[in-house]
Short mmCIF file of C-alpha atoms in Angstrom, two decimals:
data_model
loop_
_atom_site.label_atom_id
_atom_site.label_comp_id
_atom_site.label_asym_id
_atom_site.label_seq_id
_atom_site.Cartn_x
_atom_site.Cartn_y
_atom_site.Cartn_z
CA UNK A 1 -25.59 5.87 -31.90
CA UNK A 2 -23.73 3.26 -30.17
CA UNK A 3 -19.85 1.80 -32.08
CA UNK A 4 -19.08 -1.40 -32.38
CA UNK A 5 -18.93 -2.91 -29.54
CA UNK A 6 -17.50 -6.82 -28.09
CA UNK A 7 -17.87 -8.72 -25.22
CA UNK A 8 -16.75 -9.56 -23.03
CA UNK A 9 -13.28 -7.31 -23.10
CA UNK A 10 -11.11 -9.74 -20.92
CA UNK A 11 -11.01 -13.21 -20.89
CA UNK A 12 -8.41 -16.08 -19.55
CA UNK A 13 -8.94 -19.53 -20.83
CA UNK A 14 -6.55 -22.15 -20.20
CA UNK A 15 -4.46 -24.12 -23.22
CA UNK A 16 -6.92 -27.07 -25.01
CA UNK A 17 -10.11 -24.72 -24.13
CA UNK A 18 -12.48 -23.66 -26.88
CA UNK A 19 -13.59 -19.47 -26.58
CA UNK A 20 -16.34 -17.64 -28.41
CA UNK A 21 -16.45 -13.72 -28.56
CA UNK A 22 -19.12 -11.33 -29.57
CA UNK A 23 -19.36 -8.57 -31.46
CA UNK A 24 -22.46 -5.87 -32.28
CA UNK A 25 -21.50 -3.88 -35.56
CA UNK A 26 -22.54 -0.43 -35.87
CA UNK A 27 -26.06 0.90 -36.15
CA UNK A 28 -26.64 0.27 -40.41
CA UNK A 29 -23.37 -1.30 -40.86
CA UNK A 30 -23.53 -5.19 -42.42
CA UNK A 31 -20.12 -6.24 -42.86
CA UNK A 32 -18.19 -7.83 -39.71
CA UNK A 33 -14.18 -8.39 -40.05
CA UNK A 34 -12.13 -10.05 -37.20
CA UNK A 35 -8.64 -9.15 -36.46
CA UNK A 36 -5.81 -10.73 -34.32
CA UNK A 37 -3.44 -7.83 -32.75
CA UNK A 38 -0.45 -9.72 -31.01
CA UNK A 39 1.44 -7.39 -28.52
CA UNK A 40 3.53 -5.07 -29.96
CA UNK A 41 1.99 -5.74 -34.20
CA UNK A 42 -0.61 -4.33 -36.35
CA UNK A 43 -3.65 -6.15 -36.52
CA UNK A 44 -4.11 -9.26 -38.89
CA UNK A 45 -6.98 -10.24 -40.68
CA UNK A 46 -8.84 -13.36 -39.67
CA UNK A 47 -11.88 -13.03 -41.80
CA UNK A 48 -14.91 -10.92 -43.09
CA UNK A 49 -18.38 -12.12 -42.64
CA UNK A 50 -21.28 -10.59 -44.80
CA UNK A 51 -25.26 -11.81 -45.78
CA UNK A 52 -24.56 -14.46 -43.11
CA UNK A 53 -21.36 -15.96 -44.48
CA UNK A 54 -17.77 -15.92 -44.92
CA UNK A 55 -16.30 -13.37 -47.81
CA UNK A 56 -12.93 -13.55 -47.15
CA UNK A 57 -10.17 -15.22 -44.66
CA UNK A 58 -6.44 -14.65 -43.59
CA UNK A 59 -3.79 -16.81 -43.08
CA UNK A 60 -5.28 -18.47 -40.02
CA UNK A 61 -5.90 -22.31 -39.14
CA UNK A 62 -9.31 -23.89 -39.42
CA UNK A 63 -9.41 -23.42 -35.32
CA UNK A 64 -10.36 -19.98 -36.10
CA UNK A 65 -14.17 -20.19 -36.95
CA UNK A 66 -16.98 -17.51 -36.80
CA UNK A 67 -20.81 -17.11 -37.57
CA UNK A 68 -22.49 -13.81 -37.96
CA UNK A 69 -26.56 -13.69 -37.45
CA UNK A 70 -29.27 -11.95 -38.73
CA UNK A 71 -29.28 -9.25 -37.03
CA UNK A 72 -25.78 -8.85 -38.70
CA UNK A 73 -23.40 -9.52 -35.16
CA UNK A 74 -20.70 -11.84 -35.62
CA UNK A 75 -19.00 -14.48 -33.16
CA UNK A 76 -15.73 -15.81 -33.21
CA UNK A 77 -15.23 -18.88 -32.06
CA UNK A 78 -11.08 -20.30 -31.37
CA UNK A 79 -10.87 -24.34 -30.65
CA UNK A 80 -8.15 -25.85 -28.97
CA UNK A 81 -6.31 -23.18 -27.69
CA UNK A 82 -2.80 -22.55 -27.68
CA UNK A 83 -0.32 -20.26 -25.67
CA UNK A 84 -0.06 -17.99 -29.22
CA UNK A 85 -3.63 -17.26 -29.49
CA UNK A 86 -2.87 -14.98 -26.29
CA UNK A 87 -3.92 -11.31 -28.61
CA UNK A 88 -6.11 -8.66 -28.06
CA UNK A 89 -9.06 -9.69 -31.09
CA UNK A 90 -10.58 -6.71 -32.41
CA UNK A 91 -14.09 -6.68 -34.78
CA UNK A 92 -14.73 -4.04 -37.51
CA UNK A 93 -17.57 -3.15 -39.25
CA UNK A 94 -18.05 -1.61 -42.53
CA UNK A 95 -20.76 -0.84 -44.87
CA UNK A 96 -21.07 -2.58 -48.47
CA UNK A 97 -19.52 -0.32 -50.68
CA UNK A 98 -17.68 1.90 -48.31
CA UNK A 99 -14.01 1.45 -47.96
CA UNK A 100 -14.22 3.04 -43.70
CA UNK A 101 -13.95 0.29 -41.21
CA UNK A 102 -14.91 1.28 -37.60
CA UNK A 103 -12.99 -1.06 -34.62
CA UNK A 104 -14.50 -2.05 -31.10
CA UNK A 105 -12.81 -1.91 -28.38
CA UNK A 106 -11.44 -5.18 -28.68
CA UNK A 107 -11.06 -8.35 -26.59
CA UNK A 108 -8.11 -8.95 -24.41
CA UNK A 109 -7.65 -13.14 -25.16
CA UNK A 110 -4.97 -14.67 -22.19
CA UNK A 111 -4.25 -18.37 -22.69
CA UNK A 112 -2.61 -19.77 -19.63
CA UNK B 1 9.08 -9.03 -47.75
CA UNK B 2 5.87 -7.82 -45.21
CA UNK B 3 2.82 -6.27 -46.96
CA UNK B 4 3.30 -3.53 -45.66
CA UNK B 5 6.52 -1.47 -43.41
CA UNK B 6 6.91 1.14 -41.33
CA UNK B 7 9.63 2.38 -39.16
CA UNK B 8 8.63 0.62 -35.88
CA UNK B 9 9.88 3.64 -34.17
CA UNK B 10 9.88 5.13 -31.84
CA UNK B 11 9.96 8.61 -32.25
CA UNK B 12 10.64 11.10 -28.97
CA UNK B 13 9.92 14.25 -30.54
CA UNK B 14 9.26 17.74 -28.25
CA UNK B 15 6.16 19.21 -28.30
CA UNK B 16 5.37 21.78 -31.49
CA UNK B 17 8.23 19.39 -33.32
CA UNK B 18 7.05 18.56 -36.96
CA UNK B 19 7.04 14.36 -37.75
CA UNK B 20 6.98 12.35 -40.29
CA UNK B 21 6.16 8.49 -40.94
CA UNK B 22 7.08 6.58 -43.46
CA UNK B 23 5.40 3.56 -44.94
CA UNK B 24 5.54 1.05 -47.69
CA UNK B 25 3.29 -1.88 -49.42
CA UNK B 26 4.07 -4.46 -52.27
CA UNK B 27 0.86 -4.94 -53.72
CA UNK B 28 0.82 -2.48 -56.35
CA UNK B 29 -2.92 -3.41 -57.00
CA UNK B 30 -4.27 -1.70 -53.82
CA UNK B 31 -6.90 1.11 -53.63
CA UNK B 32 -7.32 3.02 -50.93
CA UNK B 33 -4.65 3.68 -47.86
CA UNK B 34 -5.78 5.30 -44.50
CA UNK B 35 -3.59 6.27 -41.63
CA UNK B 36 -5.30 4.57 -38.35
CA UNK B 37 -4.16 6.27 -34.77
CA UNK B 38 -4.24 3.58 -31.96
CA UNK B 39 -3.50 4.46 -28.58
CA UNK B 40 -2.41 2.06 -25.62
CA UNK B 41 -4.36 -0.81 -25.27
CA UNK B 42 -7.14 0.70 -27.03
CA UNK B 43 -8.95 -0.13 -30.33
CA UNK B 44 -7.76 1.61 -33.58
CA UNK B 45 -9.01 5.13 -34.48
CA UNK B 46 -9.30 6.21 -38.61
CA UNK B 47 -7.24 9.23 -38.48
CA UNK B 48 -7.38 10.17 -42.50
CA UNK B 49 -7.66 8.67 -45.39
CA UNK B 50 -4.83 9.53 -47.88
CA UNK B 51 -5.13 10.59 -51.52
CA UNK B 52 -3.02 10.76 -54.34
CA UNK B 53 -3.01 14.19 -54.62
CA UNK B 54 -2.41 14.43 -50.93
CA UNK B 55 -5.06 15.02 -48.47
CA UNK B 56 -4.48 17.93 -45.25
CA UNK B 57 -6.32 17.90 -41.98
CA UNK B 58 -5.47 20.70 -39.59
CA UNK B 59 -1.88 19.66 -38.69
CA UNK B 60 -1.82 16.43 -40.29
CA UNK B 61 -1.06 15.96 -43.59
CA UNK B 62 -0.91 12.42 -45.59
CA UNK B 63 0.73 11.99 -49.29
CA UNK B 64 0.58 8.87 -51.70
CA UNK B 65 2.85 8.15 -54.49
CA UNK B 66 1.49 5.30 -56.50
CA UNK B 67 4.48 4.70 -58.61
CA UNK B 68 6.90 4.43 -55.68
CA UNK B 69 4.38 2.37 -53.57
CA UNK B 70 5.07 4.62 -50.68
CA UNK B 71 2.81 6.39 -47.81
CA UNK B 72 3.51 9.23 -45.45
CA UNK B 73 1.94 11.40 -42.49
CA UNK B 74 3.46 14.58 -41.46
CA UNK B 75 2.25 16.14 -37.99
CA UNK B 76 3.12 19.68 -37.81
CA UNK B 77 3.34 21.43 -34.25
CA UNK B 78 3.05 18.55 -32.44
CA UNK B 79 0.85 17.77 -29.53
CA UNK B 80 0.97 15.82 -26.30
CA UNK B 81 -1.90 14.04 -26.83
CA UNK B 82 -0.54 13.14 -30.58
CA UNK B 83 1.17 10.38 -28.71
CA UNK B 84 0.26 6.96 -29.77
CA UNK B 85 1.06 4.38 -32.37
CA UNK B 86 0.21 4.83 -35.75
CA UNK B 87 -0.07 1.99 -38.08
CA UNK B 88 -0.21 2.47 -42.10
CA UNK B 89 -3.26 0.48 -43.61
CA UNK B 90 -3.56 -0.69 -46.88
CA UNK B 91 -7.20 -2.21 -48.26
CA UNK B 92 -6.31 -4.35 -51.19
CA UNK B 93 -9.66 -4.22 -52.69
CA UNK B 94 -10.95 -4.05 -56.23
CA UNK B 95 -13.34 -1.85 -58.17
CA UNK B 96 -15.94 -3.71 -56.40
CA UNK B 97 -15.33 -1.58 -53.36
CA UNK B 98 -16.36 -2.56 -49.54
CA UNK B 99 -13.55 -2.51 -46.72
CA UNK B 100 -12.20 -5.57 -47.60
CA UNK B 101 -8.92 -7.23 -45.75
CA UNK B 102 -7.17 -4.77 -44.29
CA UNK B 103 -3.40 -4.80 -44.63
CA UNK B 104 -1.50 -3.08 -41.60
CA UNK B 105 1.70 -1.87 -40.65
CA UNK B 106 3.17 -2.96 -37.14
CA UNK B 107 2.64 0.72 -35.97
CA UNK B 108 5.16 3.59 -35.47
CA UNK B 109 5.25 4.48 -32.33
CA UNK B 110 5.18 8.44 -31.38
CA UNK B 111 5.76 10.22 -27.93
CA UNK B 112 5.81 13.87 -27.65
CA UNK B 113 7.44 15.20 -24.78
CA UNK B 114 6.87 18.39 -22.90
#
């Protein structure tokens, strides 16, 4: 049974650029959440996507979009990048009902 | 005043040393608290969820005390491999359930030395 798993797990984009990363929940899980992990902190919330739309966001600007499909992967998609969006971004899934979040294995973000 | 705190840490403890972390959260409406384990540059791991009557696995052993707002994890006999950052997790959600926002710590760092 494969995890969660993202893609792709390193990625350099230069300042103004626009990224999208992907994200496969687990096998029978339909939640998605997003989380920004800046060196050295725990991971923040960005948002929760389930049924196709947006259940609940953090504290993070409107350049912070996502989309999940019907298949129940997600995307997250950063506009305009800045120096601070440098993180490692890290996708959970989760079941309806079920209070156990399982993390991929993240993906390393370096804005240059 | 963060959501949640933990000692950052870290902690240089021998091996077969007992350790404890500490954590607290403000929002005195949360409903379920788990100890995560990440290691370096990895993803986070669940390690237990904790209980408020206290929940033990093998050498690990997490408390909760509502009233106080506090969290804790005790290792007993600790290991090399036990070394990694552990963050305190709070999920702020309602009787509706689902893993809602999680709230973490910023991780306590651990290294057990031979």
């Amino acid at each position: 049974d494969a995890g969660v798993t993202q893609s792709p797990t390193h990625l350099i984009k230069t300042r103004g650029q626009q990224v999208t990363l992907r994200c496969s929940p687990k096998s029978g899980h339909d939640t998605v959440s997003w989380y920004q992990q800046a060196l050295g902190q725990g991971p923040q919330f960005i948002f929760q996507y389930y049924e196709e739309e947006e259940r609940q966001r953090g504290n993070f600007p409107d350049r912070f979009s996502g989309h999940q499909f019907p298949n129940y992967s997600s995307e997250l998609n950063v506009n305009a990048l800045l120096l601070g969006d440098s993180a490692l971004y890290l996708c959970a899934s989760s079941t309806t009902g079920a209070f156990e979040a399982f993390f991929g294995q993240g993906t390393r973000l370096t804005v240059v | 005043r963060k959501e949640v705190e933990q000692d950052p840490g870290p902690f240089n403890v021998p091996e077969g040393a007992t350790v404890a972390f500490n954590c607290t959260y403000s929002n005195s409406a949360s409903q379920s608290f788990f100890w995560y384990r990440q290691d370096c540059r990895k993803e986070p791991k669940l390690l237990m969820s904790v209980y408020s009557s206290g929940n033990e696995d093998g050498r690990f052993t997490a408390q909760l005390n509502r009233a106080s707002q506090y969290i804790s994890l005790l290792i007993r006999d600790s290991k090399l491999s036990d070394s990694a950052t552990y963050l305190c997790v709070v999920n702020p959600s309602g009787s509706s359930g689902s893993a809602r926002q999680l709230t973490f710590g910023s991780g306590t760092q651990l290294t057990v030395l031979p």
